[in-house]
XYZ file of C-alpha atoms in Angstrom:
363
model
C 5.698 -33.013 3.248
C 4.273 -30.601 0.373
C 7.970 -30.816 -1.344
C 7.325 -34.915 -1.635
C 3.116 -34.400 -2.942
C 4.754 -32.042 -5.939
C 7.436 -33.830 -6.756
C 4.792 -35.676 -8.529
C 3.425 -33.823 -10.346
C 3.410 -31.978 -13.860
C 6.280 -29.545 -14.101
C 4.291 -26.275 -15.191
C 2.247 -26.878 -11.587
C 5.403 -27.712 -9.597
C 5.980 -23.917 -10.238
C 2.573 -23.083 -8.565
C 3.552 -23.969 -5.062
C 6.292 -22.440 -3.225
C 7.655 -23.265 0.119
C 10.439 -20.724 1.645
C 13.337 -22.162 3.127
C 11.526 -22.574 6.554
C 9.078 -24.822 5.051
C 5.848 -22.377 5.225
C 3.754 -23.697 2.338
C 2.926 -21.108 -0.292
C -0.027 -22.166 -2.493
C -0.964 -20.128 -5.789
C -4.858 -20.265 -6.205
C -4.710 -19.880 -9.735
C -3.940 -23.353 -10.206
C -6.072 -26.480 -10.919
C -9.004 -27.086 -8.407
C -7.973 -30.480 -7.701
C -4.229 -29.817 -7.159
C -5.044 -26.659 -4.685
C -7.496 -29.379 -2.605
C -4.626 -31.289 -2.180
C -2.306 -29.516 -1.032
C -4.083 -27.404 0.922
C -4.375 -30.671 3.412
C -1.409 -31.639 3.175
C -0.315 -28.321 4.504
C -3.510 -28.108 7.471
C -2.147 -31.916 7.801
C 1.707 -31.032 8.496
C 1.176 -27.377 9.781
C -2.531 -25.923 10.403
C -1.310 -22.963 8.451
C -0.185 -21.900 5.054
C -0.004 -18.832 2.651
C -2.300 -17.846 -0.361
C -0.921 -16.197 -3.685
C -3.239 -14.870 -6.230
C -6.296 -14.679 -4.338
C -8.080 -12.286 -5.801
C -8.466 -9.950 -3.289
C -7.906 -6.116 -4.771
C -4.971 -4.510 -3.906
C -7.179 -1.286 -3.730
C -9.623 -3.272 -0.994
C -6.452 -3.989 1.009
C -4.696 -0.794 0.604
C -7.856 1.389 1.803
C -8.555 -1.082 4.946
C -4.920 -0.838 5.877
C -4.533 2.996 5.614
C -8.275 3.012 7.946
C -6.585 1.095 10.813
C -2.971 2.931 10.591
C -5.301 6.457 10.491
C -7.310 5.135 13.757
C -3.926 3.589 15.516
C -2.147 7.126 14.506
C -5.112 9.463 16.834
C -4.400 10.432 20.112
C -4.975 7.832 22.860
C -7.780 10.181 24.136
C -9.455 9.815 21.257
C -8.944 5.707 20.854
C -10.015 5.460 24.136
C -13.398 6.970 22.976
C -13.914 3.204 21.197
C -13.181 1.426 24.115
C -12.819 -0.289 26.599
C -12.784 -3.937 24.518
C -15.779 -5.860 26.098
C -14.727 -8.196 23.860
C -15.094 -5.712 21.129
C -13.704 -2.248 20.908
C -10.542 -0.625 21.378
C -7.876 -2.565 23.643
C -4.278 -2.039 24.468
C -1.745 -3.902 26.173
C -4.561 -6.012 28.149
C -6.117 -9.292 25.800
C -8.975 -10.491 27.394
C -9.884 -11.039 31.389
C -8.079 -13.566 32.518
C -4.810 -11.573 33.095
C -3.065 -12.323 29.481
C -1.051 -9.142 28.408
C 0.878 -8.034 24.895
C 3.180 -4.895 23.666
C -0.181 -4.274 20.936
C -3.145 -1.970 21.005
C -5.873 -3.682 18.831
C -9.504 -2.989 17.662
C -11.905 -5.511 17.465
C -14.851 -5.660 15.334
C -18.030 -7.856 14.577
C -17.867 -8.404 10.903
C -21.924 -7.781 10.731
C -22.391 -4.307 8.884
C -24.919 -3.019 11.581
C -22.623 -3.525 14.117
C -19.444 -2.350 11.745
C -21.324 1.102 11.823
C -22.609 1.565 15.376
C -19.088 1.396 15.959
C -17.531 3.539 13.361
C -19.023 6.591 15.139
C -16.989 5.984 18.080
C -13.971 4.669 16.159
C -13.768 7.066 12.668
C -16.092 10.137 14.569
C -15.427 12.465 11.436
C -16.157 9.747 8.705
C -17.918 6.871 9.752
C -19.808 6.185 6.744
C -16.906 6.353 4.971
C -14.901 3.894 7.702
C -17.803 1.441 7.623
C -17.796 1.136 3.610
C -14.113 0.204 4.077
C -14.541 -2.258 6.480
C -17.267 -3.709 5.094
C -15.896 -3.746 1.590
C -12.511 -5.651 3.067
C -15.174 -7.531 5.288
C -17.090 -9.392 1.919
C -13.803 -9.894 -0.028
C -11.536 -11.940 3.084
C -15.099 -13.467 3.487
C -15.441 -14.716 -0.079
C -11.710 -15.764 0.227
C -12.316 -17.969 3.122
C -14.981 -19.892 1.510
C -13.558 -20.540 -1.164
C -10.532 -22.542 0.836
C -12.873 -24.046 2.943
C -14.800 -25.675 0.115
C -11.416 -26.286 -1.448
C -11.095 -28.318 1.708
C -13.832 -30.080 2.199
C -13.465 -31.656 -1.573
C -10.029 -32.278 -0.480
C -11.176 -34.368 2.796
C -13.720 -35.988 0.479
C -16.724 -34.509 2.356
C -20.064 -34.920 -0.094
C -21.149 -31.805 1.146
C -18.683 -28.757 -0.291
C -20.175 -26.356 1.890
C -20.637 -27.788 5.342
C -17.861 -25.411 6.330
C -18.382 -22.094 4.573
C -22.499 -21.845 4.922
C -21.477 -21.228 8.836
C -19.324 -18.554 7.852
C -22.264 -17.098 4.710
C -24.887 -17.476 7.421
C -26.130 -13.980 8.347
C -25.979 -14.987 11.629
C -22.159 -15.716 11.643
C -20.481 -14.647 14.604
C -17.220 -13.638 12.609
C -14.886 -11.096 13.484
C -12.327 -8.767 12.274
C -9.353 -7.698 14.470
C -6.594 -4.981 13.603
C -3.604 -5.067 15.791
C -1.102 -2.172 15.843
C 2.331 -3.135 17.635
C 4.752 -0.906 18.099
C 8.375 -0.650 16.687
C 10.512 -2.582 20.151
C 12.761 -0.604 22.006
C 15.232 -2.950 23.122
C 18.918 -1.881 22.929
C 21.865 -4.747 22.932
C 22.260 -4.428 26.628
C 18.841 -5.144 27.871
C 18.773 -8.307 26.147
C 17.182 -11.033 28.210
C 18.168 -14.343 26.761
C 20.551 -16.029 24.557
C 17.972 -15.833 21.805
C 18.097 -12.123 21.634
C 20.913 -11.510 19.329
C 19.378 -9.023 17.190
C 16.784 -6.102 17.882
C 14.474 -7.457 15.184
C 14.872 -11.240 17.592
C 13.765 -10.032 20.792
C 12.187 -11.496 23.135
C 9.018 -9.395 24.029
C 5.734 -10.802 23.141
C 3.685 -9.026 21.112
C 0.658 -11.632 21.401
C 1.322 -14.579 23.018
C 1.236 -18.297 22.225
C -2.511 -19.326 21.483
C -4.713 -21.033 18.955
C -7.468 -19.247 17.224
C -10.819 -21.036 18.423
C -13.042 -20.352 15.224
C -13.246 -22.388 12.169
C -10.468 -20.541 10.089
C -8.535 -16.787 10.091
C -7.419 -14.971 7.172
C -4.706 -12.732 8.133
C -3.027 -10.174 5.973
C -0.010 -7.852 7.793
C 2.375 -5.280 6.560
C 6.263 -5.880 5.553
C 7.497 -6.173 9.361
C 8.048 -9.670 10.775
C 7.143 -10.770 13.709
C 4.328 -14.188 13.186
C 5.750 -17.156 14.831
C 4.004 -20.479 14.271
C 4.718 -23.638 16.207
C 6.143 -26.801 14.526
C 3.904 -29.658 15.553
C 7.065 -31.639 15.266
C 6.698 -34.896 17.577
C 10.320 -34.447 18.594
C 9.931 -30.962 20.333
C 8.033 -28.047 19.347
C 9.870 -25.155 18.066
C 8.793 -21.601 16.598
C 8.558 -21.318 12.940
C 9.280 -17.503 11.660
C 6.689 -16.548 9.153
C 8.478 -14.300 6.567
C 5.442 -11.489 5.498
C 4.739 -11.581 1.816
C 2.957 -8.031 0.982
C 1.375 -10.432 -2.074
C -0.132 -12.971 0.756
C -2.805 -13.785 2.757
C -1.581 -16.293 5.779
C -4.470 -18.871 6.824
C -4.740 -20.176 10.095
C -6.811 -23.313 10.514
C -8.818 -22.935 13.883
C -10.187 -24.763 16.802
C -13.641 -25.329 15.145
C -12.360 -27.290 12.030
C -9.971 -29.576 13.903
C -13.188 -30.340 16.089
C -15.840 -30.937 12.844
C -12.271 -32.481 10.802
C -11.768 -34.796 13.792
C -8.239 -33.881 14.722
C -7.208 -34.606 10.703
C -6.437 -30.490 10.191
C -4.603 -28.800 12.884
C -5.554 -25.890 14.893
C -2.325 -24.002 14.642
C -0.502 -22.293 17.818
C 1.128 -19.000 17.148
C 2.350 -16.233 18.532
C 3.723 -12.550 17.755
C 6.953 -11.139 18.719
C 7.913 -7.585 19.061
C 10.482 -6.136 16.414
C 12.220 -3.233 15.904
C 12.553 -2.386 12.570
C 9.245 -0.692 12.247
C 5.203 -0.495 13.101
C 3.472 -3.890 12.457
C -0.158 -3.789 11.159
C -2.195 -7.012 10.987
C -5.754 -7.666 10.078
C -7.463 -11.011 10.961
C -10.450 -11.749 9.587
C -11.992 -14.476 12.022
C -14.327 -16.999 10.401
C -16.946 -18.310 12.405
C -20.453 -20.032 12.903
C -23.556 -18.656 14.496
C -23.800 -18.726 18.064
C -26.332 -21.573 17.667
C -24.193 -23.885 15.387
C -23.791 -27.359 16.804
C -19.709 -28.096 16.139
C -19.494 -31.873 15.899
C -16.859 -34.284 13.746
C -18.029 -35.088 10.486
C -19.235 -38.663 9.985
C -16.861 -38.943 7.142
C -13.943 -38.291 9.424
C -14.830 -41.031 11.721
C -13.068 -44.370 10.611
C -12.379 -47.214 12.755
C -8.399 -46.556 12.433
C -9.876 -42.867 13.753
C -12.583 -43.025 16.349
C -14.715 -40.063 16.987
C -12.077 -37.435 19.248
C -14.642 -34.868 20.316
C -17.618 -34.286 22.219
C -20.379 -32.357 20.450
C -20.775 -28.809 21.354
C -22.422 -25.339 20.534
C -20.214 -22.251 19.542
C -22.033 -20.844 22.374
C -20.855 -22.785 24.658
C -17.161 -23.039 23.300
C -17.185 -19.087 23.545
C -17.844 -19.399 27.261
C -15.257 -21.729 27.902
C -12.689 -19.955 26.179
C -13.405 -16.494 27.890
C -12.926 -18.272 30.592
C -9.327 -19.124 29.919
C -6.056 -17.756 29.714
C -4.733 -17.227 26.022
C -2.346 -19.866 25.732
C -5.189 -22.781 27.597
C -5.269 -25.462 24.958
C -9.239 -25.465 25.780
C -10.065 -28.522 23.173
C -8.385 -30.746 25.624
C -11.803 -29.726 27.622
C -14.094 -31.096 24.733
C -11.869 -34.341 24.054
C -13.770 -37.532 24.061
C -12.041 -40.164 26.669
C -11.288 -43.291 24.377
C -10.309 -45.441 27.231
C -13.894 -45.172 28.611
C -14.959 -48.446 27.157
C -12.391 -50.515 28.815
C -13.368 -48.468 32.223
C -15.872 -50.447 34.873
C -19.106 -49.363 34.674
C -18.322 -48.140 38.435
C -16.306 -45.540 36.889
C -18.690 -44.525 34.133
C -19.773 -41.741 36.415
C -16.616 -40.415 37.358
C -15.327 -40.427 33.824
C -18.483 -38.429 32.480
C -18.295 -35.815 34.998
C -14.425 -35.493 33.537
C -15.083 -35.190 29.845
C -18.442 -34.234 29.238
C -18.713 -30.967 30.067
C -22.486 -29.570 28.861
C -24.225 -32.972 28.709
């Protein structure tokens, strides 16, 4: 799909994009504004998930957040425990969330607003957090900056009048954006506790580190160390598979989330993924969650409504998404809770009743 858009194009910016042999689109930032808009959608079209080159975030910025989370993950458990439990925020290990859902990761979760950043660097960083909070704040404004700036690259690619009707919900000082560091551990399996046919190397296991899910805000930047493990799902009509994501120390991977399929109308995919354990050494991630304030009304943008595409989705606050997806297991695919019924015009107006009950959820 992005092979056939280049093929087009000018040679010196065929060079710009690269896609590895599994198809993950690669996309180099440093080239023309219009050409990085377009492929960019192409890639949320076919995929909900691509890879960033030349971003412009400082090695320096990445290298000091990474060595603060492998410095916390490295402390003894009494002392992680000390920035715990994860309520949702905090420490967390093995356990994701409340609703039973369990991975071979210990994690810390933090609310990307600086106040909050340094309550909980006392508990998390007890001999440095000033110097923990600078960190994460520093990483914080640069993955923030780096979001926008695909976001608006996306909504001139969708042809939206408005380039910021996606990133002002993540600039707003009351954004309820995250950042989550996840620590899994190298996998222990040995040849003869293989559990399926799958398993034919230690580094293909079958353990989960994080299971299948989507990620419910508008869009995640994710940067991890040099040990695989990201799966992605192909959205291939004729049966999903799981797409390895080869890590690129010179990459940021983008996930598009729940929110922008919802205010895209379907158009961009929320991605599914997953993480699976490996053995060939320690995997780090960082996620940097993009999201709106809690008071944000998430609807589809009128200019993704077309009579060939009829409004998909009911109107909703991120409030109100939040509670519904807390209330879920990880791998629920909880927009099939918001999705307008499009048969409900051909329905008897006896059934009108019934059928709002069914898909209207918080009107």
């Amino acid at each position: 799909m992005v092979a056939a858009s280049v093929m087009a194009l000018h040679s010196s910016e065929r060079s710009l994009i690269r896609s590895a042999s599994i198809n993950v689109p690669v996309i180099d930032l440093s080239m023309r504004r219009e050409l990085k808009a377009e492929l960019i959608i192409k890639a949320c079209e076919g995929f909900g998930f691509f890879q960033v080159i030349n971003h412009g975030v400082p090695d320096k910025v990445v290298s000091r957040m990474e060595l603060a989370g492998m410095e916390f993950f490295s402390l003894p458990t009494s002392e992680k425990l000390l920035a715990g439990p994860a309520n949702p925020l905090g420490y967390g290990t093995k356990s994701i969330g409340s609703n039973g859902d369990t991975g071979d990761l210990e994690y810390l979760l933090l609310h990307s607003n600086p106040i909050s950043i340094s309550q909980r660097a006392r508990s998390v960083c007890r001999t440095n957090p000033i110097d923990f909070s600078y960190v994460v704040n520093e990483y914080v404004g640069e993955v923030r900056e780096l979001a926008c700036e695909i976001l608006e690259l996306m909504a001139q690619g969708l042809g939206v009048g408005d380039s910021g009707v996606f990133s002002r919900m993540i600039r707003d000082m009351e954004s309820d954006s995250l950042l989550r560091l996840n620590h899994y551990p190298p996998c222990n399996c040995t040849k003869s506790s293989y559990k399926h046919d799958c398993c034919t190397t230690r580094a293909n296991c079958c353990r989960l580190g994080f299971g299948e899910h989507s990620d419910p805000q508008i869009l995640t930047i994710l940067r991890s160390n040099s040990v695989a493990g990201l799966q992605i799902r192909s959205p291939s009509p004729a049966g999903a598979s799981w797409i390895p994501v080869p890590p690129n120390p010179d990459a940021f991977c983008v996930n598009v989330g729940d929110v922008l399929q919802v205010m895209t109308n379907g158009r961009l995919v929320s991605v599914r993924h997953r993480v699976m354990a490996n053995s060939n050494g320690t995997r780090m991630s960082t996620a940097f969650f993009g999201a709106p304030p809690l008071h944000a009304w998430i609807s589809p943008l009128p200019e993704t409504i077309t009579p060939l595409r009829p409004c998909c989705y009911k109107s909703f606050t991120w409030s109100e998404f939040k509670k519904v997806m807390y209330s879920l297991s990880l791998g629920h695919d909880r927009l099939d809770l918001f999705r307008l019924d499009i048969d409900d015009d051909d329905d008897d107006d006896d059934d009108d009743e019934g059928s709002g009950s069914k898909t209207c959820l918080f009107e």
